[in-house]
Amino acid sequence: MLSNRLKNVVSEVNKGNLIADIGTDHGYVPIYLVKNSIAQKAIAADISKGSCDKAQTNITLYGLNDKIDVRCGNGLEIIKDTEIVDTIIISGMGGLLTIDVLESNKKAVNNVKQLILQPQRDIEKVRAYLHNINYKIINEEMLIEAGKYYTIINAIKGIDEEYSEIEYYFGKFLLNKKSAVLKQFIDHEYKKINIVLENISSNAIENADERIAQLKHLKALYEEGLKCL
C-alpha cells in the first residue's frame, strides 16, 4: 500500500492519540498509522475533493470510518480549535507551500508535539522556518525513488541551535550521517550547475552577472558539502 517514500515518512511518526495527514491523497498514511496502532485516531485532509473521495473510499474499505475523519479543506484550517493534534504530517508539497500550510493555523502548530515534513524543494527554507517557530529537528532521512530525491524531516517542539548555511542547505543530520543518497544528490546537482554556468558564460543573457554570482555561490556550497561527505 505504501511507497518506499511513505514508509520512511510513517517510520518517523511517534505514537499518539490524534495525527493529521495534510494532503492525504489516497489516505494511505492515516490508514497505515491507525491499523498499526501508531495513532488512535487520524484526520485525513486534502484540498482536492477528488482526493478526499478517494481517501474516504479506502478508509471505508478498511473499516476505519470510526477512527479516521476525512476533511476537505485548505491546509491546517481543517483542524478545530478544540482539537489537540499530536503529529502533523505534510508530505509531497513544495517547501514554500509547506510553510504556508503551517502558517495557516499557528495555534494548531503551537500545540502539536511533532511535525513530519517531506518538502519537494526549498528544503533549506523549511529548516530555517522550523527554527524560527521554535521547532527542533531531531532526525532527517533521504532516499531516492523512481529517480527522484526525497528528504524527510522529523521535528519536535524545542529550541535548536542555529545551523550554518551548509547545514540549512543540506541538513545537519544528513551531513553527520554522511548520507550516501545526499552525496549522490550533490554530485548530480553539481554537474548541472557546471553545465548551466558554461551556457551562461557563452551566451548573452539578461542579468547574467547576477545569475553567475548566485550559481558560483551555490557551486561553492556543493563543494563544501562534498567535503563533509
Short mmCIF file of N, CA and C in Angstrom, two decimals, residues 40-178:
data_model
loop_
_atom_site.label_atom_id
_atom_site.label_comp_id
_atom_site.label_asym_id
_atom_site.label_seq_id
_atom_site.Cartn_x
_atom_site.Cartn_y
_atom_site.Cartn_z
N GLN A 40 -4.24 6.51 17.50
CA GLN A 40 -5.56 6.03 17.90
C GLN A 40 -6.62 6.52 16.92
N LYS A 41 -6.47 7.78 16.51
CA LYS A 41 -7.39 8.37 15.54
C LYS A 41 -6.58 9.25 14.58
N ALA A 42 -7.20 9.58 13.45
CA ALA A 42 -6.48 10.38 12.46
C ALA A 42 -7.43 11.28 11.69
N ILE A 43 -6.86 12.36 11.18
CA ILE A 43 -7.55 13.25 10.25
C ILE A 43 -6.87 13.10 8.90
N ALA A 44 -7.64 12.78 7.87
CA ALA A 44 -7.12 12.69 6.51
C ALA A 44 -7.64 13.91 5.75
N ALA A 45 -6.77 14.86 5.47
CA ALA A 45 -7.21 16.14 4.90
C ALA A 45 -6.60 16.39 3.53
N ASP A 46 -7.40 17.00 2.67
CA ASP A 46 -6.90 17.39 1.35
C ASP A 46 -7.77 18.52 0.81
N ILE A 47 -7.15 19.38 0.01
CA ILE A 47 -7.90 20.49 -0.57
C ILE A 47 -8.71 20.02 -1.78
N SER A 48 -8.32 18.87 -2.34
CA SER A 48 -8.99 18.33 -3.53
C SER A 48 -10.15 17.43 -3.15
N LYS A 49 -11.33 17.72 -3.68
CA LYS A 49 -12.49 16.87 -3.41
C LYS A 49 -12.27 15.46 -3.95
N GLY A 50 -11.61 15.37 -5.11
CA GLY A 50 -11.32 14.07 -5.69
C GLY A 50 -10.46 13.22 -4.77
N SER A 51 -9.44 13.84 -4.17
CA SER A 51 -8.58 13.12 -3.23
C SER A 51 -9.34 12.73 -1.98
N CYS A 52 -10.19 13.64 -1.49
CA CYS A 52 -11.00 13.32 -0.31
C CYS A 52 -11.91 12.13 -0.58
N ASP A 53 -12.49 12.10 -1.76
CA ASP A 53 -13.37 10.98 -2.13
C ASP A 53 -12.59 9.67 -2.20
N LYS A 54 -11.38 9.72 -2.77
CA LYS A 54 -10.55 8.51 -2.85
C LYS A 54 -10.16 8.03 -1.46
N ALA A 55 -9.78 8.98 -0.60
CA ALA A 55 -9.41 8.63 0.77
C ALA A 55 -10.59 8.01 1.51
N GLN A 56 -11.77 8.61 1.34
CA GLN A 56 -12.97 8.09 2.02
C GLN A 56 -13.28 6.66 1.56
N THR A 57 -13.14 6.41 0.27
CA THR A 57 -13.38 5.06 -0.26
C THR A 57 -12.43 4.05 0.37
N ASN A 58 -11.15 4.41 0.45
CA ASN A 58 -10.15 3.49 1.02
C ASN A 58 -10.37 3.28 2.52
N ILE A 59 -10.71 4.34 3.22
CA ILE A 59 -10.94 4.25 4.66
C ILE A 59 -12.15 3.36 4.95
N THR A 60 -13.18 3.50 4.14
CA THR A 60 -14.37 2.64 4.28
C THR A 60 -14.01 1.19 3.98
N LEU A 61 -13.18 0.98 2.96
CA LEU A 61 -12.75 -0.36 2.58
C LEU A 61 -12.04 -1.06 3.74
N TYR A 62 -11.26 -0.31 4.50
CA TYR A 62 -10.52 -0.88 5.63
C TYR A 62 -11.33 -0.86 6.93
N GLY A 63 -12.57 -0.39 6.87
CA GLY A 63 -13.43 -0.38 8.05
C GLY A 63 -12.97 0.56 9.14
N LEU A 64 -12.45 1.73 8.74
CA LEU A 64 -11.87 2.66 9.72
C LEU A 64 -12.61 3.99 9.79
N ASN A 65 -13.87 4.01 9.37
CA ASN A 65 -14.64 5.26 9.39
C ASN A 65 -14.80 5.85 10.78
N ASP A 66 -14.77 4.99 11.80
CA ASP A 66 -14.94 5.47 13.17
C ASP A 66 -13.64 6.03 13.76
N LYS A 67 -12.53 5.83 13.04
CA LYS A 67 -11.23 6.26 13.58
C LYS A 67 -10.52 7.29 12.70
N ILE A 68 -10.91 7.39 11.44
CA ILE A 68 -10.28 8.35 10.54
C ILE A 68 -11.34 9.27 9.95
N ASP A 69 -11.15 10.56 10.17
CA ASP A 69 -12.10 11.58 9.71
C ASP A 69 -11.53 12.26 8.47
N VAL A 70 -12.24 12.15 7.35
CA VAL A 70 -11.82 12.81 6.11
C VAL A 70 -12.36 14.24 6.10
N ARG A 71 -11.46 15.20 5.87
CA ARG A 71 -11.86 16.60 5.84
C ARG A 71 -11.31 17.27 4.58
N CYS A 72 -12.19 17.85 3.83
CA CYS A 72 -11.81 18.53 2.60
C CYS A 72 -11.69 20.03 2.90
N GLY A 73 -10.48 20.56 2.79
CA GLY A 73 -10.30 21.97 3.11
C GLY A 73 -8.87 22.41 2.90
N ASN A 74 -8.62 23.68 3.20
CA ASN A 74 -7.33 24.30 2.93
C ASN A 74 -6.38 24.20 4.11
N GLY A 75 -5.25 23.54 3.90
CA GLY A 75 -4.19 23.50 4.90
C GLY A 75 -4.63 23.01 6.26
N LEU A 76 -4.16 23.71 7.30
CA LEU A 76 -4.47 23.33 8.67
C LEU A 76 -5.76 23.97 9.17
N GLU A 77 -6.46 24.66 8.28
CA GLU A 77 -7.73 25.27 8.68
C GLU A 77 -8.77 24.21 9.03
N ILE A 78 -8.51 22.98 8.62
CA ILE A 78 -9.46 21.89 8.90
C ILE A 78 -9.36 21.39 10.35
N ILE A 79 -8.31 21.81 11.07
CA ILE A 79 -8.17 21.41 12.47
C ILE A 79 -9.00 22.34 13.35
N LYS A 80 -9.84 21.76 14.18
CA LYS A 80 -10.74 22.54 15.03
C LYS A 80 -9.97 23.13 16.22
N ASP A 81 -10.47 24.26 16.71
CA ASP A 81 -9.82 24.93 17.84
C ASP A 81 -9.75 24.05 19.08
N THR A 82 -10.72 23.15 19.22
CA THR A 82 -10.79 22.30 20.41
C THR A 82 -9.92 21.05 20.29
N GLU A 83 -9.34 20.82 19.12
CA GLU A 83 -8.56 19.60 18.90
C GLU A 83 -7.08 19.79 19.22
N ILE A 84 -6.51 18.82 19.89
CA ILE A 84 -5.07 18.77 20.13
C ILE A 84 -4.50 17.64 19.28
N VAL A 85 -3.76 18.02 18.26
CA VAL A 85 -3.16 17.04 17.35
C VAL A 85 -1.74 16.74 17.82
N ASP A 86 -1.41 15.46 17.92
CA ASP A 86 -0.07 15.08 18.38
C ASP A 86 0.97 15.25 17.28
N THR A 87 0.63 14.83 16.07
CA THR A 87 1.58 14.90 14.95
C THR A 87 0.88 15.41 13.70
N ILE A 88 1.52 16.35 13.04
CA ILE A 88 1.06 16.83 11.73
C ILE A 88 2.04 16.33 10.68
N ILE A 89 1.50 15.72 9.63
CA ILE A 89 2.32 15.20 8.53
C ILE A 89 1.98 15.99 7.27
N ILE A 90 3.02 16.53 6.63
CA ILE A 90 2.84 17.21 5.35
C ILE A 90 3.91 16.66 4.41
N SER A 91 3.50 15.86 3.45
CA SER A 91 4.48 15.26 2.54
C SER A 91 4.08 15.49 1.09
N GLY A 92 5.08 15.76 0.27
CA GLY A 92 4.84 15.86 -1.16
C GLY A 92 4.52 17.25 -1.68
N MET A 93 4.56 18.26 -0.81
CA MET A 93 4.31 19.64 -1.24
C MET A 93 5.65 20.37 -1.41
N GLY A 94 5.62 21.47 -2.15
CA GLY A 94 6.80 22.31 -2.23
C GLY A 94 7.12 22.92 -0.87
N GLY A 95 8.35 23.32 -0.68
CA GLY A 95 8.76 23.86 0.61
C GLY A 95 8.02 25.13 1.00
N LEU A 96 7.85 26.04 0.05
CA LEU A 96 7.16 27.29 0.34
C LEU A 96 5.69 27.05 0.65
N LEU A 97 5.08 26.09 -0.06
CA LEU A 97 3.69 25.74 0.23
C LEU A 97 3.58 25.08 1.60
N THR A 98 4.55 24.25 1.95
CA THR A 98 4.57 23.63 3.28
C THR A 98 4.58 24.70 4.37
N ILE A 99 5.40 25.73 4.18
CA ILE A 99 5.46 26.83 5.14
C ILE A 99 4.12 27.56 5.20
N ASP A 100 3.51 27.81 4.04
CA ASP A 100 2.20 28.47 4.00
C ASP A 100 1.15 27.66 4.76
N VAL A 101 1.19 26.34 4.61
CA VAL A 101 0.24 25.47 5.31
C VAL A 101 0.43 25.59 6.82
N LEU A 102 1.67 25.57 7.27
CA LEU A 102 1.95 25.69 8.70
C LEU A 102 1.53 27.06 9.23
N GLU A 103 1.66 28.08 8.39
CA GLU A 103 1.26 29.43 8.79
C GLU A 103 -0.26 29.58 8.86
N SER A 104 -0.99 28.68 8.20
CA SER A 104 -2.45 28.82 8.09
C SER A 104 -3.18 28.57 9.41
N ASN A 105 -2.52 27.93 10.37
CA ASN A 105 -3.14 27.69 11.67
C ASN A 105 -2.05 27.60 12.73
N LYS A 106 -1.58 28.77 13.16
CA LYS A 106 -0.45 28.82 14.09
C LYS A 106 -0.80 28.19 15.45
N LYS A 107 -2.07 28.29 15.84
CA LYS A 107 -2.48 27.71 17.11
C LYS A 107 -2.29 26.19 17.10
N ALA A 108 -2.70 25.56 16.01
CA ALA A 108 -2.55 24.11 15.88
C ALA A 108 -1.08 23.72 15.90
N VAL A 109 -0.26 24.49 15.19
CA VAL A 109 1.18 24.20 15.13
C VAL A 109 1.82 24.39 16.50
N ASN A 110 1.40 25.41 17.23
CA ASN A 110 1.96 25.65 18.57
C ASN A 110 1.61 24.53 19.55
N ASN A 111 0.46 23.90 19.34
CA ASN A 111 0.01 22.85 20.25
C ASN A 111 0.53 21.45 19.90
N VAL A 112 0.96 21.27 18.66
CA VAL A 112 1.35 19.94 18.21
C VAL A 112 2.70 19.54 18.80
N LYS A 113 2.89 18.23 18.99
CA LYS A 113 4.14 17.73 19.57
C LYS A 113 5.20 17.46 18.51
N GLN A 114 4.76 17.09 17.31
CA GLN A 114 5.70 16.63 16.29
C GLN A 114 5.24 17.05 14.90
N LEU A 115 6.21 17.43 14.08
CA LEU A 115 5.97 17.72 12.67
C LEU A 115 6.81 16.77 11.82
N ILE A 116 6.15 16.07 10.89
CA ILE A 116 6.87 15.24 9.92
C ILE A 116 6.65 15.88 8.56
N LEU A 117 7.72 16.39 7.97
CA LEU A 117 7.62 17.15 6.73
C LEU A 117 8.49 16.52 5.65
N GLN A 118 7.94 16.47 4.44
CA GLN A 118 8.71 15.97 3.30
C GLN A 118 8.52 16.95 2.15
N PRO A 119 9.21 18.09 2.24
CA PRO A 119 9.08 19.11 1.18
C PRO A 119 9.82 18.68 -0.08
N GLN A 120 9.26 19.05 -1.23
CA GLN A 120 9.85 18.64 -2.51
C GLN A 120 11.02 19.53 -2.92
N ARG A 121 11.02 20.77 -2.48
CA ARG A 121 12.09 21.71 -2.84
C ARG A 121 12.13 22.82 -1.79
N ASP A 122 13.10 23.73 -1.92
CA ASP A 122 13.28 24.81 -0.93
C ASP A 122 13.38 24.24 0.49
N ILE A 123 14.07 23.12 0.61
CA ILE A 123 14.14 22.42 1.90
C ILE A 123 14.91 23.26 2.91
N GLU A 124 15.91 24.00 2.45
CA GLU A 124 16.68 24.83 3.37
C GLU A 124 15.80 25.90 4.02
N LYS A 125 14.80 26.38 3.29
CA LYS A 125 13.88 27.39 3.84
C LYS A 125 12.95 26.77 4.88
N VAL A 126 12.58 25.52 4.67
CA VAL A 126 11.74 24.82 5.65
C VAL A 126 12.52 24.61 6.94
N ARG A 127 13.78 24.22 6.84
CA ARG A 127 14.61 24.03 8.04
C ARG A 127 14.72 25.34 8.82
N ALA A 128 14.98 26.43 8.12
CA ALA A 128 15.11 27.73 8.78
C ALA A 128 13.79 28.14 9.41
N TYR A 129 12.68 27.87 8.73
CA TYR A 129 11.36 28.22 9.26
C TYR A 129 11.08 27.45 10.55
N LEU A 130 11.42 26.18 10.58
CA LEU A 130 11.21 25.38 11.79
C LEU A 130 11.95 25.98 12.98
N HIS A 131 13.17 26.41 12.75
CA HIS A 131 13.93 27.04 13.83
C HIS A 131 13.29 28.36 14.26
N ASN A 132 12.76 29.10 13.30
CA ASN A 132 12.13 30.39 13.61
C ASN A 132 10.87 30.23 14.46
N ILE A 133 10.17 29.09 14.33
CA ILE A 133 8.95 28.88 15.12
C ILE A 133 9.22 27.95 16.31
N ASN A 134 10.50 27.83 16.66
CA ASN A 134 10.92 27.05 17.84
C ASN A 134 10.59 25.57 17.74
N TYR A 135 10.94 25.00 16.60
CA TYR A 135 10.91 23.55 16.44
C TYR A 135 12.33 23.04 16.25
N LYS A 136 12.60 21.93 16.90
CA LYS A 136 13.94 21.33 16.88
C LYS A 136 13.93 20.12 15.95
N ILE A 137 14.82 20.12 14.99
CA ILE A 137 14.94 18.97 14.08
C ILE A 137 15.70 17.86 14.81
N ILE A 138 15.07 16.68 14.91
CA ILE A 138 15.70 15.58 15.65
C ILE A 138 16.16 14.45 14.73
N ASN A 139 15.74 14.49 13.48
CA ASN A 139 16.24 13.49 12.53
C ASN A 139 15.87 13.90 11.11
N GLU A 140 16.67 13.44 10.17
CA GLU A 140 16.35 13.57 8.75
C GLU A 140 16.77 12.30 8.04
N GLU A 141 15.98 11.92 7.05
CA GLU A 141 16.31 10.79 6.19
C GLU A 141 16.19 11.24 4.75
N MET A 142 17.01 10.66 3.89
CA MET A 142 16.95 10.99 2.47
C MET A 142 16.95 9.71 1.67
N LEU A 143 16.12 9.66 0.64
CA LEU A 143 16.03 8.47 -0.19
C LEU A 143 15.82 8.87 -1.64
N ILE A 144 16.03 7.92 -2.52
CA ILE A 144 15.75 8.12 -3.94
C ILE A 144 14.73 7.08 -4.36
N GLU A 145 13.70 7.54 -5.07
CA GLU A 145 12.64 6.64 -5.52
C GLU A 145 12.21 7.07 -6.92
N ALA A 146 12.22 6.13 -7.83
CA ALA A 146 11.84 6.41 -9.23
C ALA A 146 12.63 7.60 -9.80
N GLY A 147 13.91 7.66 -9.44
CA GLY A 147 14.78 8.70 -9.97
C GLY A 147 14.65 10.06 -9.32
N LYS A 148 13.82 10.17 -8.27
CA LYS A 148 13.64 11.45 -7.58
C LYS A 148 14.17 11.36 -6.15
N TYR A 149 14.69 12.49 -5.67
CA TYR A 149 15.25 12.55 -4.32
C TYR A 149 14.21 13.11 -3.35
N TYR A 150 14.14 12.50 -2.16
CA TYR A 150 13.19 12.93 -1.15
C TYR A 150 13.88 13.06 0.20
N THR A 151 13.58 14.15 0.91
CA THR A 151 14.11 14.37 2.25
C THR A 151 12.96 14.44 3.24
N ILE A 152 13.08 13.70 4.33
CA ILE A 152 12.04 13.67 5.37
C ILE A 152 12.61 14.29 6.64
N ILE A 153 11.89 15.27 7.18
CA ILE A 153 12.33 16.00 8.36
C ILE A 153 11.42 15.65 9.54
N ASN A 154 12.02 15.28 10.66
CA ASN A 154 11.30 14.98 11.90
C ASN A 154 11.65 16.08 12.90
N ALA A 155 10.63 16.84 13.33
CA ALA A 155 10.88 17.96 14.24
C ALA A 155 9.90 17.94 15.41
N ILE A 156 10.38 18.36 16.58
CA ILE A 156 9.54 18.45 17.77
C ILE A 156 9.68 19.86 18.37
N LYS A 157 8.76 20.20 19.27
CA LYS A 157 8.84 21.50 19.92
C LYS A 157 10.14 21.60 20.71
N GLY A 158 10.82 22.73 20.57
CA GLY A 158 12.06 22.92 21.31
C GLY A 158 12.98 23.89 20.59
N ILE A 159 13.94 24.40 21.32
CA ILE A 159 14.90 25.34 20.76
C ILE A 159 16.08 24.57 20.20
N ASP A 160 16.39 24.83 18.95
CA ASP A 160 17.52 24.17 18.28
C ASP A 160 18.63 25.19 18.08
N GLU A 161 19.86 24.73 18.08
CA GLU A 161 20.95 25.65 17.79
C GLU A 161 20.91 26.05 16.32
N GLU A 162 21.31 27.28 16.06
CA GLU A 162 21.26 27.77 14.69
C GLU A 162 22.24 27.00 13.82
N TYR A 163 21.80 26.68 12.61
CA TYR A 163 22.64 25.94 11.68
C TYR A 163 23.56 26.88 10.91
N SER A 164 24.62 26.32 10.38
CA SER A 164 25.43 27.05 9.40
C SER A 164 24.69 27.03 8.06
N GLU A 165 25.15 27.82 7.12
CA GLU A 165 24.48 27.87 5.81
C GLU A 165 24.46 26.50 5.16
N ILE A 166 25.57 25.78 5.23
CA ILE A 166 25.63 24.46 4.59
C ILE A 166 24.71 23.46 5.30
N GLU A 167 24.55 23.60 6.62
CA GLU A 167 23.65 22.71 7.36
C GLU A 167 22.20 22.98 7.02
N TYR A 168 21.85 24.25 6.83
CA TYR A 168 20.49 24.56 6.39
C TYR A 168 20.25 24.02 4.98
N TYR A 169 21.27 24.10 4.16
CA TYR A 169 21.09 23.72 2.77
C TYR A 169 20.99 22.21 2.58
N PHE A 170 21.81 21.45 3.30
CA PHE A 170 21.87 20.00 3.07
C PHE A 170 21.36 19.16 4.25
N GLY A 171 21.17 19.79 5.40
CA GLY A 171 20.67 19.05 6.56
C GLY A 171 21.79 18.58 7.46
N LYS A 172 21.78 19.07 8.69
CA LYS A 172 22.85 18.73 9.64
C LYS A 172 22.93 17.23 9.88
N PHE A 173 21.76 16.59 10.03
CA PHE A 173 21.75 15.15 10.31
C PHE A 173 22.27 14.35 9.12
N LEU A 174 21.89 14.75 7.92
CA LEU A 174 22.33 14.03 6.72
C LEU A 174 23.83 14.18 6.53
N LEU A 175 24.36 15.36 6.82
CA LEU A 175 25.80 15.58 6.72
C LEU A 175 26.55 14.75 7.76
N ASN A 176 26.03 14.75 8.99
CA ASN A 176 26.69 13.99 10.06
C ASN A 176 26.65 12.48 9.80
N LYS A 177 25.55 12.03 9.18
CA LYS A 177 25.44 10.60 8.84
C LYS A 177 26.27 10.22 7.63
N LYS A 178 26.79 11.24 6.94
CA LYS A 178 27.49 11.04 5.67
C LYS A 178 26.60 10.24 4.72
#
